[in-house]
Short mmCIF file of C-alpha atoms in Angstrom, two decimals:
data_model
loop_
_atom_site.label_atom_id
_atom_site.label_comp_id
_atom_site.label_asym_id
_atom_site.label_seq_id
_atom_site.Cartn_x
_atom_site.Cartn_y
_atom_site.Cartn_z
CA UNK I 1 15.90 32.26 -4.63
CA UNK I 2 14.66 31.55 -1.12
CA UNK I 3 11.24 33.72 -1.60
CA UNK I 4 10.45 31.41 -4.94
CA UNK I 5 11.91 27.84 -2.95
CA UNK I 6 9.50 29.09 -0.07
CA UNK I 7 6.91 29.73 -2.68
CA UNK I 8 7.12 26.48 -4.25
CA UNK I 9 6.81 24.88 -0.90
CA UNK I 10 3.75 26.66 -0.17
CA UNK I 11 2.34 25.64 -3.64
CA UNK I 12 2.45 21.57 -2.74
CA UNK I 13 1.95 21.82 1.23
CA UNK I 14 -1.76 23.35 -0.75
CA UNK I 15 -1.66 20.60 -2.90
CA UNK I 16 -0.83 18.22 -0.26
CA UNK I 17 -4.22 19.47 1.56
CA UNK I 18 -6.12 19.96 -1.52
CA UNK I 19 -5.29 16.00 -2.23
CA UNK I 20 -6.73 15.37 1.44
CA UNK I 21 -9.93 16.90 0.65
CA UNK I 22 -10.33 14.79 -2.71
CA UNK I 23 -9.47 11.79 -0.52
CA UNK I 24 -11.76 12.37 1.84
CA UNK I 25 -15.04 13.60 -0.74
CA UNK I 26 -14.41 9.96 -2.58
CA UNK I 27 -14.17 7.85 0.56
CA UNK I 28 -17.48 9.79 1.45
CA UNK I 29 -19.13 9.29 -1.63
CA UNK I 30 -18.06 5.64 -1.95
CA UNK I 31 -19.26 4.98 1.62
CA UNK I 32 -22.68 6.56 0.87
CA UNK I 33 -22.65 4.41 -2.66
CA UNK I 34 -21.49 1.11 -0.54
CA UNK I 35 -24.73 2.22 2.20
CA UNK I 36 -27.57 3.21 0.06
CA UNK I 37 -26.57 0.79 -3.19
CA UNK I 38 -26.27 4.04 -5.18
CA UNK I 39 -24.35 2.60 -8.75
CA UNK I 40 -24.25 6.30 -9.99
CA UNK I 41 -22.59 7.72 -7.32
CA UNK I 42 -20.34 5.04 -6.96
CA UNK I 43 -19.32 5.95 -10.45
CA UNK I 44 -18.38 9.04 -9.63
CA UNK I 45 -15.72 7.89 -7.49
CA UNK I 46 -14.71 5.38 -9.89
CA UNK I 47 -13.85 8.01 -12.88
CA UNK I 48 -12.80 10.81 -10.69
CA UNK I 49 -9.62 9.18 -9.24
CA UNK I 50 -7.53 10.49 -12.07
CA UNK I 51 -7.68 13.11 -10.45
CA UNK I 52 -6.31 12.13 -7.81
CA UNK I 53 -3.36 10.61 -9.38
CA UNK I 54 -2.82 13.39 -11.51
CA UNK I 55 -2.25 15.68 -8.53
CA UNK I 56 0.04 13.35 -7.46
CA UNK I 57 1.97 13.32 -10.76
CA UNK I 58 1.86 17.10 -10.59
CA UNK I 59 2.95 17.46 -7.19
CA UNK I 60 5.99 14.81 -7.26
CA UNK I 61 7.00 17.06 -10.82
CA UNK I 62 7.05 20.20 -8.70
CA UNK I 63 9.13 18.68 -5.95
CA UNK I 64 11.73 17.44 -8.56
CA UNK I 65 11.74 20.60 -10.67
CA UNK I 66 12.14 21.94 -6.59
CA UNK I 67 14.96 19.83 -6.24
CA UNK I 68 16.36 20.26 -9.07
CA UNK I 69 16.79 24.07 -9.13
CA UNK I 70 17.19 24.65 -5.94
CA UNK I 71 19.40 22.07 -4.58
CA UNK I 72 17.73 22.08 -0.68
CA UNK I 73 19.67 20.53 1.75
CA UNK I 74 19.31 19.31 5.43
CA UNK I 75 15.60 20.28 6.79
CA UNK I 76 14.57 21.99 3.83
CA UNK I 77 15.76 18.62 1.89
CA UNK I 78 13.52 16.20 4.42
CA UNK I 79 10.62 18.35 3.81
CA UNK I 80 10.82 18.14 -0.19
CA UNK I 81 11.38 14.47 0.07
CA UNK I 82 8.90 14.08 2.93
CA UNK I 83 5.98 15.50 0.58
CA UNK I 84 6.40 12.93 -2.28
CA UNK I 85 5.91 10.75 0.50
CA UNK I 86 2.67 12.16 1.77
CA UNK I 87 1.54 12.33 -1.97
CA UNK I 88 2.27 8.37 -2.27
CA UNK I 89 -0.10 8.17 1.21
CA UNK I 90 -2.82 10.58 -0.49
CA UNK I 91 -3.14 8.60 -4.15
CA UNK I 92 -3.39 5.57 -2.28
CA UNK I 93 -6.43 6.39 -0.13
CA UNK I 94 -7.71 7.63 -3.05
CA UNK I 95 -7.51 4.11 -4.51
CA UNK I 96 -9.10 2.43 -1.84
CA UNK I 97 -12.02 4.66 -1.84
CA UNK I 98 -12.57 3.53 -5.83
CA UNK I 99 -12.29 -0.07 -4.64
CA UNK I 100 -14.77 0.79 -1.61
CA UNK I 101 -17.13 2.13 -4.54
CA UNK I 102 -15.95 -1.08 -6.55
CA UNK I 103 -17.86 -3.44 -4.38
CA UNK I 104 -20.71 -1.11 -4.21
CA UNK I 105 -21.14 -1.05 -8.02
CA UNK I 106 -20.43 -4.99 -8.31
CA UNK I 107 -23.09 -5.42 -6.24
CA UNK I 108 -25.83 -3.25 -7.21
CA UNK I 109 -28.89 -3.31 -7.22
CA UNK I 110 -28.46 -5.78 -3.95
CA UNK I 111 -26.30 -3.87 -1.33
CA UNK I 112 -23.33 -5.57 0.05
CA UNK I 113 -23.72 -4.70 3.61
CA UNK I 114 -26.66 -6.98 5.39
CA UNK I 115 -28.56 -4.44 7.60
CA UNK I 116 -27.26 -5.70 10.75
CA UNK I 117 -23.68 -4.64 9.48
CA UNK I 118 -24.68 -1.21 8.56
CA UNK I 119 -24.02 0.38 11.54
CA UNK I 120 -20.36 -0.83 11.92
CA UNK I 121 -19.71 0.12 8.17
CA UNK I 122 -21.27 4.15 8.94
CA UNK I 123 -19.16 4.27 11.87
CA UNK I 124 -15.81 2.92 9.70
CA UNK I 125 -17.06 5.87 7.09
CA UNK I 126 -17.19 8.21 9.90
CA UNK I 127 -14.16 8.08 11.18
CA UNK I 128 -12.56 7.47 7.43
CA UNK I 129 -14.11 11.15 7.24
CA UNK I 130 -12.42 12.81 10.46
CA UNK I 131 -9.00 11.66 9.82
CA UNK I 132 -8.23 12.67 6.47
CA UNK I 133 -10.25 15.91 7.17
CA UNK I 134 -7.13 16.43 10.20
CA UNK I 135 -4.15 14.90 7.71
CA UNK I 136 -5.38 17.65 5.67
CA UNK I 137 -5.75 20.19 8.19
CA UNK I 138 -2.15 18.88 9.90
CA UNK I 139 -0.22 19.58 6.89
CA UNK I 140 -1.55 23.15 6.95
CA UNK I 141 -0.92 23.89 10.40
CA UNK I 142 1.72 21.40 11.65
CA UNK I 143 -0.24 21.58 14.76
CA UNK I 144 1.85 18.24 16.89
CA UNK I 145 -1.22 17.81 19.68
CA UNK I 146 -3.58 17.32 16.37
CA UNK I 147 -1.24 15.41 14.52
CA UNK I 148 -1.38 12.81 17.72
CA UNK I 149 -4.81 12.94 17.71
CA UNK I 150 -5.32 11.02 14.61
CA UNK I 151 -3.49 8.16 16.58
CA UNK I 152 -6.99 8.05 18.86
CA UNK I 153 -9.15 8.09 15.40
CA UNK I 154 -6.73 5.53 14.15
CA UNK I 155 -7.43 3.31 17.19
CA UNK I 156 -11.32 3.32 17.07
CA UNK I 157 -10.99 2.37 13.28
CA UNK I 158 -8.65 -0.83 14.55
CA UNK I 159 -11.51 -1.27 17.23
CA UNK I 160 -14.33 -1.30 14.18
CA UNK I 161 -12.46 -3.37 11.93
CA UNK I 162 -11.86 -6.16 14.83
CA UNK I 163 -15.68 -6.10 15.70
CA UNK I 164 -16.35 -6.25 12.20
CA UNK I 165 -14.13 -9.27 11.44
CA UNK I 166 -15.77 -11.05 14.95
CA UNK I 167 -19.32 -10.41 13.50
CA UNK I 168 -18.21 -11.99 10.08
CA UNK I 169 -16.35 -15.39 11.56
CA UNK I 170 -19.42 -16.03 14.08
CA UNK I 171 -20.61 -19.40 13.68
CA UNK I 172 -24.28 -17.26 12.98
CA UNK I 173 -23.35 -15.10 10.85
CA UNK I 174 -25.83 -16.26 7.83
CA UNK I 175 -25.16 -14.06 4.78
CA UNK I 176 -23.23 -16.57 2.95
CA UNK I 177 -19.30 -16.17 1.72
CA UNK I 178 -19.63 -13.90 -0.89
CA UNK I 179 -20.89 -11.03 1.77
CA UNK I 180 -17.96 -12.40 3.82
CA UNK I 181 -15.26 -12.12 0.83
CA UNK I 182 -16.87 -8.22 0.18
CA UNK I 183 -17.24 -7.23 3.88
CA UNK I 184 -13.31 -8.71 4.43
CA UNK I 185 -12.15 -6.47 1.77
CA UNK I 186 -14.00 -3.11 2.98
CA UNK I 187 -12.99 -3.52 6.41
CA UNK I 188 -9.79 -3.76 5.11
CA UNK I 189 -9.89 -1.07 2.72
CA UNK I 190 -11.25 1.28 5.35
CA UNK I 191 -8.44 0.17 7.86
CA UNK I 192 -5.77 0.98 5.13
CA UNK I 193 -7.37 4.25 4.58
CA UNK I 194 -6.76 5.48 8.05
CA UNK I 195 -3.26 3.98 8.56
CA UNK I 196 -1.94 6.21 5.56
CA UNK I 197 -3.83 9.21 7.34
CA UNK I 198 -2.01 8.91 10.16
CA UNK I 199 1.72 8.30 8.29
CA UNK I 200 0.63 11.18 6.37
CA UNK I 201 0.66 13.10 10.39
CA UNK I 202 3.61 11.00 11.63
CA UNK I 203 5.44 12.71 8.26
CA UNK I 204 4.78 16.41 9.41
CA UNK I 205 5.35 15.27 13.27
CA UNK I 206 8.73 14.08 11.84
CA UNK I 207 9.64 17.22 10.07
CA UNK I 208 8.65 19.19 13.10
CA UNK I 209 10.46 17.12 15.37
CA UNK I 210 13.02 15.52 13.52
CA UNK I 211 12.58 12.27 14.75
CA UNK I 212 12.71 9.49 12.82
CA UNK I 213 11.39 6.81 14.97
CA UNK I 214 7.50 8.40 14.73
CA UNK I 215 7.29 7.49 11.11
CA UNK I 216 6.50 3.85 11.05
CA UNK I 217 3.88 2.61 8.92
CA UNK I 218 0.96 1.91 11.84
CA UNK I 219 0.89 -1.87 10.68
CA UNK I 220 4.35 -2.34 11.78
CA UNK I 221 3.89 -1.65 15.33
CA UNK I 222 0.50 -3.07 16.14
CA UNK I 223 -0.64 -6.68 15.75
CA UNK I 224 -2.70 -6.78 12.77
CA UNK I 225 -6.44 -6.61 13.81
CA UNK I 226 -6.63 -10.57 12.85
CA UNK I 227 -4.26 -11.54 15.30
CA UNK I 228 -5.34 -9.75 18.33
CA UNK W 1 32.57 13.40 -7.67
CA UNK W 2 31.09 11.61 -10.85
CA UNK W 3 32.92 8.46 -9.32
CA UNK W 4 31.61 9.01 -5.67
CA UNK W 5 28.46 9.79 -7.17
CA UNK W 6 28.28 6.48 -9.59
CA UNK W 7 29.36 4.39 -6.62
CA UNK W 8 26.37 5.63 -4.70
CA UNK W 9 24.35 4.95 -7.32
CA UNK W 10 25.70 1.24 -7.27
CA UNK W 11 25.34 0.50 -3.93
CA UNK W 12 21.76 1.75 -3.74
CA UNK W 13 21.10 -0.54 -6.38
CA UNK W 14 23.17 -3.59 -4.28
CA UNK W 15 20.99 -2.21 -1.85
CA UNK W 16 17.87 -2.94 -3.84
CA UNK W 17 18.78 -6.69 -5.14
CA UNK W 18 19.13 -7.09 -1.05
CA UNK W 19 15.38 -6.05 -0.57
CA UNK W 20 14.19 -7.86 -3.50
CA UNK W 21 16.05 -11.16 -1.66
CA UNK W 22 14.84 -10.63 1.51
CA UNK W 23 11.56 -10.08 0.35
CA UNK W 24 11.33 -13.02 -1.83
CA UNK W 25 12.69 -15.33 1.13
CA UNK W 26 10.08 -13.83 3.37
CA UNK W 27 7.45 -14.49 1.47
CA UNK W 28 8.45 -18.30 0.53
CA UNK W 29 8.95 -19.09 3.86
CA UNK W 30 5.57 -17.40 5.46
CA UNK W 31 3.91 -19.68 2.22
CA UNK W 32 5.39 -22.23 3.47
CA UNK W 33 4.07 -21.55 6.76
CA UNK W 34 0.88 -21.30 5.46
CA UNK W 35 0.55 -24.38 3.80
CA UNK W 36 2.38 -27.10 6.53
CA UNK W 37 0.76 -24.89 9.73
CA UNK W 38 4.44 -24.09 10.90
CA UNK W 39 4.26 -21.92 13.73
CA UNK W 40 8.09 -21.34 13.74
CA UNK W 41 8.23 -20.81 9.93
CA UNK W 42 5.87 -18.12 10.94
CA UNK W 43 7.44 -16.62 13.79
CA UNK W 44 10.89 -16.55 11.96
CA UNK W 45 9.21 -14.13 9.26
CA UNK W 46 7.66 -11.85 11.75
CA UNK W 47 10.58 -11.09 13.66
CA UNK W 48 13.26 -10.67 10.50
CA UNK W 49 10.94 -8.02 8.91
CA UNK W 50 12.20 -5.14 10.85
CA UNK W 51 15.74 -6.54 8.92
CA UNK W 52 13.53 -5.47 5.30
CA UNK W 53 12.58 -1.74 7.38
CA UNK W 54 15.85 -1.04 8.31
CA UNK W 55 17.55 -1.85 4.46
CA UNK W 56 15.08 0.79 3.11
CA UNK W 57 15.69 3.36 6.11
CA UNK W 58 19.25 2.50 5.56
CA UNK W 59 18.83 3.16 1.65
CA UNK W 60 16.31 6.33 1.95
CA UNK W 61 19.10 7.89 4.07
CA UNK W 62 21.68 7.08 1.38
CA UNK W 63 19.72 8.48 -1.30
CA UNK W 64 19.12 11.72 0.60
CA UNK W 65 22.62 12.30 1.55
CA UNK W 66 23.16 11.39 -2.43
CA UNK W 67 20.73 14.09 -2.99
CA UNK W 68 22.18 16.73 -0.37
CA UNK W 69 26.03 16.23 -1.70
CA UNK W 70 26.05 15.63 -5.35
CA UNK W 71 22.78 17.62 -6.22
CA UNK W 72 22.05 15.53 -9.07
CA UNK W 73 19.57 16.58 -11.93
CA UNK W 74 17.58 15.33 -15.23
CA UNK W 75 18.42 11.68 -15.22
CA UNK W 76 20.37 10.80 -12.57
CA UNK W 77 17.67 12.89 -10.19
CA UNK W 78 14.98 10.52 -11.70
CA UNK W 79 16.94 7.77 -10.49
CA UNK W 80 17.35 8.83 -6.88
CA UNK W 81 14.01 9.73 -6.31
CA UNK W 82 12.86 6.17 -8.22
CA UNK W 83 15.39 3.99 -5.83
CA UNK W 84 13.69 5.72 -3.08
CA UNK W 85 10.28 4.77 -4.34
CA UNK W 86 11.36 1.24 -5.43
CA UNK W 87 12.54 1.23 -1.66
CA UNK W 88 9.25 1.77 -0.56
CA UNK W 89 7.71 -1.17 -2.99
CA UNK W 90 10.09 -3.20 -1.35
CA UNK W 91 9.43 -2.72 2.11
CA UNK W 92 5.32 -2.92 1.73
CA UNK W 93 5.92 -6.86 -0.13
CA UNK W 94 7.87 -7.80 3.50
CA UNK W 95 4.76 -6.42 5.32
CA UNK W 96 2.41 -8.69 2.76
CA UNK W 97 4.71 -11.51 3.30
CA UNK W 98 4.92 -11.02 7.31
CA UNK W 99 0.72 -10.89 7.08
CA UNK W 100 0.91 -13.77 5.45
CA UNK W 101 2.74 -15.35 8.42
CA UNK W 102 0.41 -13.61 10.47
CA UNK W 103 -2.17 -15.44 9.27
CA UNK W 104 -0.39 -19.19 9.95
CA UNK W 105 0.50 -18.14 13.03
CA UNK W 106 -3.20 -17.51 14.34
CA UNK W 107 -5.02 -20.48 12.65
CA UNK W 108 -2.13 -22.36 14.53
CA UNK W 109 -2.21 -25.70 15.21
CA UNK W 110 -4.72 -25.54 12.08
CA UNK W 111 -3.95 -24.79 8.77
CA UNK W 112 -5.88 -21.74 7.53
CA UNK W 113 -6.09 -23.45 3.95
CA UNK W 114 -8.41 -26.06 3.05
CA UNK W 115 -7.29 -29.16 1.38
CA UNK W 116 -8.91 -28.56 -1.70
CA UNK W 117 -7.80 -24.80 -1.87
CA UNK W 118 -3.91 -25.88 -1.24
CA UNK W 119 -3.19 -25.64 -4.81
CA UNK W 120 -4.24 -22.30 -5.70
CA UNK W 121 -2.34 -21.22 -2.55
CA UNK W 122 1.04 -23.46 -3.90
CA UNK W 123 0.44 -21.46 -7.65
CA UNK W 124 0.15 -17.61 -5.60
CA UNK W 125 3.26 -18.56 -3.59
CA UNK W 126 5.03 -19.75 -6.47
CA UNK W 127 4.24 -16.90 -8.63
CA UNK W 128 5.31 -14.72 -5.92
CA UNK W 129 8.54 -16.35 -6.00
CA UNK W 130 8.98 -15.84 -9.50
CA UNK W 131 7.92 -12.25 -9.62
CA UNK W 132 9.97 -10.96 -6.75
CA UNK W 133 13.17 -13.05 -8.19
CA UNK W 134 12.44 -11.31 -11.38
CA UNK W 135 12.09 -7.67 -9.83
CA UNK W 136 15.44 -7.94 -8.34
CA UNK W 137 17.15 -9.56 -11.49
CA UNK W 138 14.98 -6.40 -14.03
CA UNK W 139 16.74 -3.68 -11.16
CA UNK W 140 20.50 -5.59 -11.63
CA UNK W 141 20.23 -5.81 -15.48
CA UNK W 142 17.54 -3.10 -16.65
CA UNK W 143 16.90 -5.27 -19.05
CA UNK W 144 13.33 -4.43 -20.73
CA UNK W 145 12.56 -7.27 -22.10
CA UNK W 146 12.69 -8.99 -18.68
CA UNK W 147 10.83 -6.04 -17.03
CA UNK W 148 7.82 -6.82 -19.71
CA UNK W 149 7.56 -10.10 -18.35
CA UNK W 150 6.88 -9.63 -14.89
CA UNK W 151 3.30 -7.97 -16.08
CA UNK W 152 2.70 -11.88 -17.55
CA UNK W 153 3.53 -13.05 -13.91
CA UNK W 154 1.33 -10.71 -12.52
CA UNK W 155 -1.82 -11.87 -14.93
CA UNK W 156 -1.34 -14.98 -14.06
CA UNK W 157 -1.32 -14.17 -10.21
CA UNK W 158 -5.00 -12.19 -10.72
CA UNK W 159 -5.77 -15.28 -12.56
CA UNK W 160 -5.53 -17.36 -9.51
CA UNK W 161 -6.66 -14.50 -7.33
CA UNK W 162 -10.18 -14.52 -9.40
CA UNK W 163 -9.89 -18.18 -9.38
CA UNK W 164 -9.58 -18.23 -5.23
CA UNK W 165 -11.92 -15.64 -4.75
CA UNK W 166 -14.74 -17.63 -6.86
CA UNK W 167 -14.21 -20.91 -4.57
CA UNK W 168 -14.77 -18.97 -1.86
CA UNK W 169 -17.78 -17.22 -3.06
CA UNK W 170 -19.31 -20.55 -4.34
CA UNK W 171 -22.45 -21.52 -2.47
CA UNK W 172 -21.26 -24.74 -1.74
CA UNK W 173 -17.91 -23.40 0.23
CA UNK W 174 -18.23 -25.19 3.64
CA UNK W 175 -15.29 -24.35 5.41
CA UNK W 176 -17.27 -21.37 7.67
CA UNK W 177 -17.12 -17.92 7.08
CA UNK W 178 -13.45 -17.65 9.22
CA UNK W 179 -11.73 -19.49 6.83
CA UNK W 180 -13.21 -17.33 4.08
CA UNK W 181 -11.83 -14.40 5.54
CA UNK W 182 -8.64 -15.33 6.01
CA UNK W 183 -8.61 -16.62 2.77
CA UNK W 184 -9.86 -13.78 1.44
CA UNK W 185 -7.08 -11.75 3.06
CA UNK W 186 -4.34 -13.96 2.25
CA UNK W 187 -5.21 -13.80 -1.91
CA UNK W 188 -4.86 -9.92 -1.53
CA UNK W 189 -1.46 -10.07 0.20
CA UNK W 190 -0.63 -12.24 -2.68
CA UNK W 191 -2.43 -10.20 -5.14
CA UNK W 192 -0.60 -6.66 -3.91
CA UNK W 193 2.70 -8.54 -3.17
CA UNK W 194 2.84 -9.12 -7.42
CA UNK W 195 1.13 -5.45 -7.79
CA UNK W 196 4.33 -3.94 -5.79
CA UNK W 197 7.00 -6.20 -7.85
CA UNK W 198 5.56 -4.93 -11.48
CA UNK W 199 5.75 -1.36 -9.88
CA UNK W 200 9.44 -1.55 -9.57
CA UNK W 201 9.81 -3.39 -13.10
CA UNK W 202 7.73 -0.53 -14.21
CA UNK W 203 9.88 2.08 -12.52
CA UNK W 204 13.27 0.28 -14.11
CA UNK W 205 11.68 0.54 -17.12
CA UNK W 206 10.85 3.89 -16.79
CA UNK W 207 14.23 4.98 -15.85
CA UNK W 208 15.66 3.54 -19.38
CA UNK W 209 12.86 5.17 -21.73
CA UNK W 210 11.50 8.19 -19.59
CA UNK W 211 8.29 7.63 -20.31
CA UNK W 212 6.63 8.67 -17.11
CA UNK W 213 3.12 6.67 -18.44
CA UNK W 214 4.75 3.29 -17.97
CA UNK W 215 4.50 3.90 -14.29
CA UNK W 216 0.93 2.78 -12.89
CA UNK W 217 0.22 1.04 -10.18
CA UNK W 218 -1.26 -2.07 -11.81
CA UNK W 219 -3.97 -1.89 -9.61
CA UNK W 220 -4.86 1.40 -11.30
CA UNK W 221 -5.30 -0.22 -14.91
CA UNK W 222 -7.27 -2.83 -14.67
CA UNK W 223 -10.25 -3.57 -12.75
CA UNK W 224 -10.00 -5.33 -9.37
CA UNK W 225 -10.04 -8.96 -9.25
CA UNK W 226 -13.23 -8.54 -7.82
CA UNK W 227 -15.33 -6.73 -10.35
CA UNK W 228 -14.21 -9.13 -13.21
#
């Protein structure tokens, strides 16, 4: 009973990761759709978020089956519970990378980032890229000094999205509301994306440690980027 | 243990109602703050919302010791693992409703709504009202028919979410690109506050009929306010 419970928990710690890496390949694409105005590609991200959600649906079954038969208590418990948690994170930033591509297909064939914006938005994308590439590697290797890391990623995307939201409420800024209204929403959606990253590290710093007090959602401790 | 077991079960969904008040009193009053520019209003939300955090710590814990002892299954597994999700809904509409005071507090001694948008603003908050009041009533009665309703709430919400978004978008807007972002992040607190309360109406409803496909995040079904 213990080889097939340890089984089944290596079965959706890989799906955990495998959900990371279909995070990460749709934020990617949608960024590159939201850059170059590419309506195709941003397609792709559009349809392929089943996916996405499907995983999720199959994970969160396998954890309740896991549950279910095998009746885990204490730290073996957290971790089960823990994982539906991380698969809530993972569907999630899957959704915001279809609403990233949303704005790039609403938009076509105009692109909705003015060319003096385009450098914040790549460096957002960038760093959307190298945290959920280290949730996903995290989860694999529970690896604590990593799992802080994503703190410092977390930080530079709260830096972006404040210069980004500074650059849109300048008295010059001349690219009319509507750019505002999409640019607002993208900054947002990119911010989002990293905060579940890193409560997605906080969960397997928690079930290392055991410490409840590092999983707080990263909104709840920081001013939100408009107030600061 | 069917009785200490049942008993659980009733005081995680006490627990529940609670959320769903606090919630719905959060966001009225941060509205409120919103709309008359009261900084104290605003403050008062910001500071209680660690009350909302520690109800849904307080009723994740309960559910996993629910788990741990009574090792329920089929049914009555579904419905721990849904309060714990429902707990999570729950919590995120505090965090919209504390952004939302977030937002008062920084436009502070201005209002951050314009005159002539104050009345899509009054119909969000009111709908919120309604739609959080209704989630807590669906989780205390399970009634379906109830449940059903909140997803009319909820179109009328994107209704005025589509509505705000076009004034802002309109050429002639001329209240400066800051006000269009806040505005712009206030209808999506707004928007995902109603989004969250049809999730746990959803999940209530899916705990009476077990049908698993009744449980979409509404944001998943139809297209974003945006792309309409």
């Amino acid at each position: 009973m213990r080889t097939a419970y340890h089984e089944d928990l290596r079965r959706i710690s890989d799906q955990l990761v495998e959900m990371t890496r279909l995070a990460g390949s749709a934020m990617s694409r949608a960024s590159t759709a939201l850059l170059d105005a590419d309506v195709r590609l941003a397609e792709t991200v559009i349809t392929a978020d089943h996916e996405i959600d499907a995983n999720r649906e199959a994970l969160d079954n396998l954890a309740i089956d896991l549950l279910a038969r095998q009746n885990p208590v204490a730290t073996d418990l957290r971790t089960v519970v823990t994982a539906m948690r991380m698969s809530a994170d993972l569907e999630r930033m899957g959704d915001l990378a279809r609403h990233v591509a949303k704005v790039a297909r609403l938009r076509y064939p105009d692109s909705a980032v003015p060319a003096e914006l385009r450098g914040t938005i790549v460096q957002m994308s960038q760093v959307a890229s190298r945290i959920v590439a280290k949730a996903g590697s995290v989860i694999a290797s529970r690896d604590l000094a990593e799992a802080a890391s994503l703190e410092r990623d977390d930080d530079a995307m709260d830096d972006l999205h404040r210069e980004l939201f500074a650059r849109l409420a300048d008295p010059d800024f001349n690219h009319g509301t509507q750019t505002a209204v999409d640019l607002t929403l993208v900054g947002r959606y990119y911010e989002r994306f990293a905060d579940h990253a890193v409560s997605v590290a906080r969960r397997v710093t928690f079930l290392v440690t055991g410490d409840y007090d590092t999983v707080v959602d990263r909104e709840d401790e920081e001013d939100a980027v408009l107030t600061s």
